[in-house]
Amino acid sequence: MNKHVQTPEELVASRIDESAERIKQATSNAVASTKEAVDRAADTVEDGLHRATDKVADVANRTTDKAVEIGERGREVYDQTRERADEWLEVARDYVREKPVQSVAIALGAGWLLGRILRR
């Protein structure tokens, strides 16, 4: 049988090739492991961002609902106040129509009193 004996150069070249292959495999394993770790970290960050976005959207929706509710209450109070003012104005008009002389006397007295207060 013809057995080939490796020369020292072939032996060194073979060992270099084996070492290069081990380094290549280790590098591939490290890259794959790093990629998996980066993918897991990216998934974790993405999940966190989704949760944060959902929370912000929920707060924004609740804030909008509250603003609408406050706006409606403000409109109701405004309408009620306006109705009262209109009622008082109508009462004052009726009083002036019924008692014009007394109304003028009251207006003069109020004007005089207000003038005295503002002079001080």
PDB file of C-alpha atoms in Angstrom:
ATOM      1  CA  MET A   1       0.000   0.000   0.000  1.00  0.00           C
ATOM      2  CA  ASN A   2       1.069   3.299  -0.837  1.00  0.00           C
ATOM      3  CA  LYS A   3       0.886   5.581   2.114  1.00  0.00           C
ATOM      4  CA  HIS A   4       1.647   9.181   1.563  1.00  0.00           C
ATOM      5  CA  VAL A   5       3.838  10.736   4.189  1.00  0.00           C
ATOM      6  CA  GLN A   6       3.363  14.433   4.645  1.00  0.00           C
ATOM      7  CA  THR A   7       6.298  16.678   4.341  1.00  0.00           C
ATOM      8  CA  PRO A   8       6.917  19.232   7.074  1.00  0.00           C
ATOM      9  CA  GLU A   9       5.573  21.982   4.832  1.00  0.00           C
ATOM     10  CA  GLU A  10       2.438  19.991   4.092  1.00  0.00           C
ATOM     11  CA  LEU A  11       2.049  19.213   7.762  1.00  0.00           C
ATOM     12  CA  VAL A  12       2.365  22.921   8.673  1.00  0.00           C
ATOM     13  CA  ALA A  13      -0.029  23.880   5.878  1.00  0.00           C
ATOM     14  CA  SER A  14      -2.491  21.248   7.056  1.00  0.00           C
ATOM     15  CA  ARG A  15      -2.331  22.493  10.634  1.00  0.00           C
ATOM     16  CA  ILE A  16      -2.747  26.090   9.455  1.00  0.00           C
ATOM     17  CA  ASP A  17      -5.791  25.034   7.425  1.00  0.00           C
ATOM     18  CA  GLU A  18      -7.230  23.202  10.432  1.00  0.00           C
ATOM     19  CA  SER A  19      -6.604  26.224  12.665  1.00  0.00           C
ATOM     20  CA  ALA A  20      -8.095  28.544  10.084  1.00  0.00           C
ATOM     21  CA  GLU A  21     -11.171  26.298   9.858  1.00  0.00           C
ATOM     22  CA  ARG A  22     -11.527  26.261  13.691  1.00  0.00           C
ATOM     23  CA  ILE A  23     -11.149  30.067  13.767  1.00  0.00           C
ATOM     24  CA  LYS A  24     -13.685  30.372  10.957  1.00  0.00           C
ATOM     25  CA  GLN A  25     -16.128  28.108  12.819  1.00  0.00           C
ATOM     26  CA  ALA A  26     -15.577  29.975  16.109  1.00  0.00           C
ATOM     27  CA  THR A  27     -16.099  33.290  14.335  1.00  0.00           C
ATOM     28  CA  SER A  28     -19.291  31.997  12.717  1.00  0.00           C
ATOM     29  CA  ASN A  29     -20.523  30.749  16.092  1.00  0.00           C
ATOM     30  CA  ALA A  30     -19.682  34.098  17.727  1.00  0.00           C
ATOM     31  CA  VAL A  31     -21.454  36.012  14.958  1.00  0.00           C
ATOM     32  CA  ALA A  32     -24.531  33.779  15.224  1.00  0.00           C
ATOM     33  CA  SER A  33     -24.563  34.084  19.011  1.00  0.00           C
ATOM     34  CA  THR A  34     -24.135  37.857  18.809  1.00  0.00           C
ATOM     35  CA  LYS A  35     -26.901  38.094  16.204  1.00  0.00           C
ATOM     36  CA  GLU A  36     -29.239  36.117  18.457  1.00  0.00           C
ATOM     37  CA  ALA A  37     -28.403  38.357  21.422  1.00  0.00           C
ATOM     38  CA  VAL A  38     -28.925  41.493  19.319  1.00  0.00           C
ATOM     39  CA  ASP A  39     -32.246  40.117  18.007  1.00  0.00           C
ATOM     40  CA  ARG A  40     -33.424  39.373  21.571  1.00  0.00           C
ATOM     41  CA  ALA A  41     -32.377  42.863  22.708  1.00  0.00           C
ATOM     42  CA  ALA A  42     -34.137  44.422  19.705  1.00  0.00           C
ATOM     43  CA  ASP A  43     -37.287  42.436  20.489  1.00  0.00           C
ATOM     44  CA  THR A  44     -37.142  43.585  24.112  1.00  0.00           C
ATOM     45  CA  VAL A  45     -36.677  47.210  23.064  1.00  0.00           C
ATOM     46  CA  GLU A  46     -39.478  46.919  20.513  1.00  0.00           C
ATOM     47  CA  ASP A  47     -41.850  45.441  23.110  1.00  0.00           C
ATOM     48  CA  GLY A  48     -40.954  48.235  25.508  1.00  0.00           C
ATOM     49  CA  LEU A  49     -41.584  50.855  22.846  1.00  0.00           C
ATOM     50  CA  HIS A  50     -44.951  49.301  22.008  1.00  0.00           C
ATOM     51  CA  ARG A  51     -45.967  49.309  25.675  1.00  0.00           C
ATOM     52  CA  ALA A  52     -44.811  52.906  26.101  1.00  0.00           C
ATOM     53  CA  THR A  53     -46.658  53.971  22.946  1.00  0.00           C
ATOM     54  CA  ASP A  54     -49.815  52.246  24.159  1.00  0.00           C
ATOM     55  CA  LYS A  55     -49.552  53.995  27.532  1.00  0.00           C
ATOM     56  CA  VAL A  56     -49.019  57.392  25.913  1.00  0.00           C
ATOM     57  CA  ALA A  57     -51.969  56.820  23.567  1.00  0.00           C
ATOM     58  CA  ASP A  58     -54.145  55.793  26.516  1.00  0.00           C
ATOM     59  CA  VAL A  59     -53.174  58.898  28.488  1.00  0.00           C
ATOM     60  CA  ALA A  60     -53.799  61.080  25.436  1.00  0.00           C
ATOM     61  CA  ASN A  61     -57.242  59.534  24.948  1.00  0.00           C
ATOM     62  CA  ARG A  62     -58.157  59.986  28.611  1.00  0.00           C
ATOM     63  CA  THR A  63     -56.897  63.574  28.530  1.00  0.00           C
ATOM     64  CA  THR A  64     -58.935  64.310  25.416  1.00  0.00           C
ATOM     65  CA  ASP A  65     -62.035  62.767  26.988  1.00  0.00           C
ATOM     66  CA  LYS A  66     -61.514  64.821  30.143  1.00  0.00           C
ATOM     67  CA  ALA A  67     -61.013  68.020  28.120  1.00  0.00           C
ATOM     68  CA  VAL A  68     -64.240  67.343  26.209  1.00  0.00           C
ATOM     69  CA  GLU A  69     -66.076  66.687  29.485  1.00  0.00           C
ATOM     70  CA  ILE A  70     -64.741  69.897  31.047  1.00  0.00           C
ATOM     71  CA  GLY A  71     -65.631  71.814  27.888  1.00  0.00           C
ATOM     72  CA  GLU A  72     -69.193  70.497  28.044  1.00  0.00           C
ATOM     73  CA  ARG A  73     -69.504  71.435  31.727  1.00  0.00           C
ATOM     74  CA  GLY A  74     -68.110  74.879  30.978  1.00  0.00           C
ATOM     75  CA  ARG A  75     -70.642  75.327  28.190  1.00  0.00           C
ATOM     76  CA  GLU A  76     -73.471  74.287  30.538  1.00  0.00           C
ATOM     77  CA  VAL A  77     -72.349  76.762  33.224  1.00  0.00           C
ATOM     78  CA  TYR A  78     -71.986  79.499  30.609  1.00  0.00           C
ATOM     79  CA  ASP A  79     -75.470  78.799  29.258  1.00  0.00           C
ATOM     80  CA  GLN A  80     -76.979  78.802  32.771  1.00  0.00           C
ATOM     81  CA  THR A  81     -75.220  82.048  33.672  1.00  0.00           C
ATOM     82  CA  ARG A  82     -76.355  83.666  30.460  1.00  0.00           C
ATOM     83  CA  GLU A  83     -79.949  82.559  31.089  1.00  0.00           C
ATOM     84  CA  ARG A  84     -79.830  84.055  34.610  1.00  0.00           C
ATOM     85  CA  ALA A  85     -78.370  87.301  33.302  1.00  0.00           C
ATOM     86  CA  ASP A  86     -81.101  87.472  30.655  1.00  0.00           C
ATOM     87  CA  GLU A  87     -83.734  86.836  33.333  1.00  0.00           C
ATOM     88  CA  TRP A  88     -82.309  89.588  35.600  1.00  0.00           C
ATOM     89  CA  LEU A  89     -82.127  91.954  32.658  1.00  0.00           C
ATOM     90  CA  GLU A  90     -85.758  91.259  31.829  1.00  0.00           C
ATOM     91  CA  VAL A  91     -86.757  91.830  35.472  1.00  0.00           C
ATOM     92  CA  ALA A  92     -84.845  95.134  35.448  1.00  0.00           C
ATOM     93  CA  ARG A  93     -86.551  96.184  32.185  1.00  0.00           C
ATOM     94  CA  ASP A  94     -89.965  95.342  33.583  1.00  0.00           C
ATOM     95  CA  TYR A  95     -89.210  97.355  36.740  1.00  0.00           C
ATOM     96  CA  VAL A  96     -88.061 100.360  34.670  1.00  0.00           C
ATOM     97  CA  ARG A  97     -91.237 100.157  32.555  1.00  0.00           C
ATOM     98  CA  GLU A  98     -93.471  99.895  35.608  1.00  0.00           C
ATOM     99  CA  LYS A  99     -91.692 102.544  37.717  1.00  0.00           C
ATOM    100  CA  PRO A 100     -89.666 104.910  35.494  1.00  0.00           C
ATOM    101  CA  VAL A 101     -89.301 107.744  38.041  1.00  0.00           C
ATOM    102  CA  GLN A 102     -88.087 105.444  40.825  1.00  0.00           C
ATOM    103  CA  SER A 103     -85.681 103.785  38.344  1.00  0.00           C
ATOM    104  CA  VAL A 104     -84.130 107.130  37.421  1.00  0.00           C
ATOM    105  CA  ALA A 105     -83.833 108.063  41.121  1.00  0.00           C
ATOM    106  CA  ILE A 106     -82.148 104.755  41.919  1.00  0.00           C
ATOM    107  CA  ALA A 107     -79.753 105.176  38.951  1.00  0.00           C
ATOM    108  CA  LEU A 108     -78.840 108.717  40.086  1.00  0.00           C
ATOM    109  CA  GLY A 109     -78.279 107.548  43.675  1.00  0.00           C
ATOM    110  CA  ALA A 110     -76.136 104.624  42.551  1.00  0.00           C
ATOM    111  CA  GLY A 111     -74.124 106.891  40.259  1.00  0.00           C
ATOM    112  CA  TRP A 112     -73.576 109.435  43.031  1.00  0.00           C
ATOM    113  CA  LEU A 113     -72.512 106.705  45.494  1.00  0.00           C
ATOM    114  CA  LEU A 114     -70.163 105.125  42.967  1.00  0.00           C
ATOM    115  CA  GLY A 115     -68.638 108.524  42.228  1.00  0.00           C
ATOM    116  CA  ARG A 116     -67.976 109.096  45.950  1.00  0.00           C
ATOM    117  CA  ILE A 117     -66.342 105.683  46.317  1.00  0.00           C
ATOM    118  CA  LEU A 118     -64.099 106.118  43.287  1.00  0.00           C
ATOM    119  CA  ARG A 119     -62.900 109.592  44.363  1.00  0.00           C
ATOM    120  CA  ARG A 120     -61.233 108.203  47.464  1.00  0.00           C
TER     121      ARG A 120
END
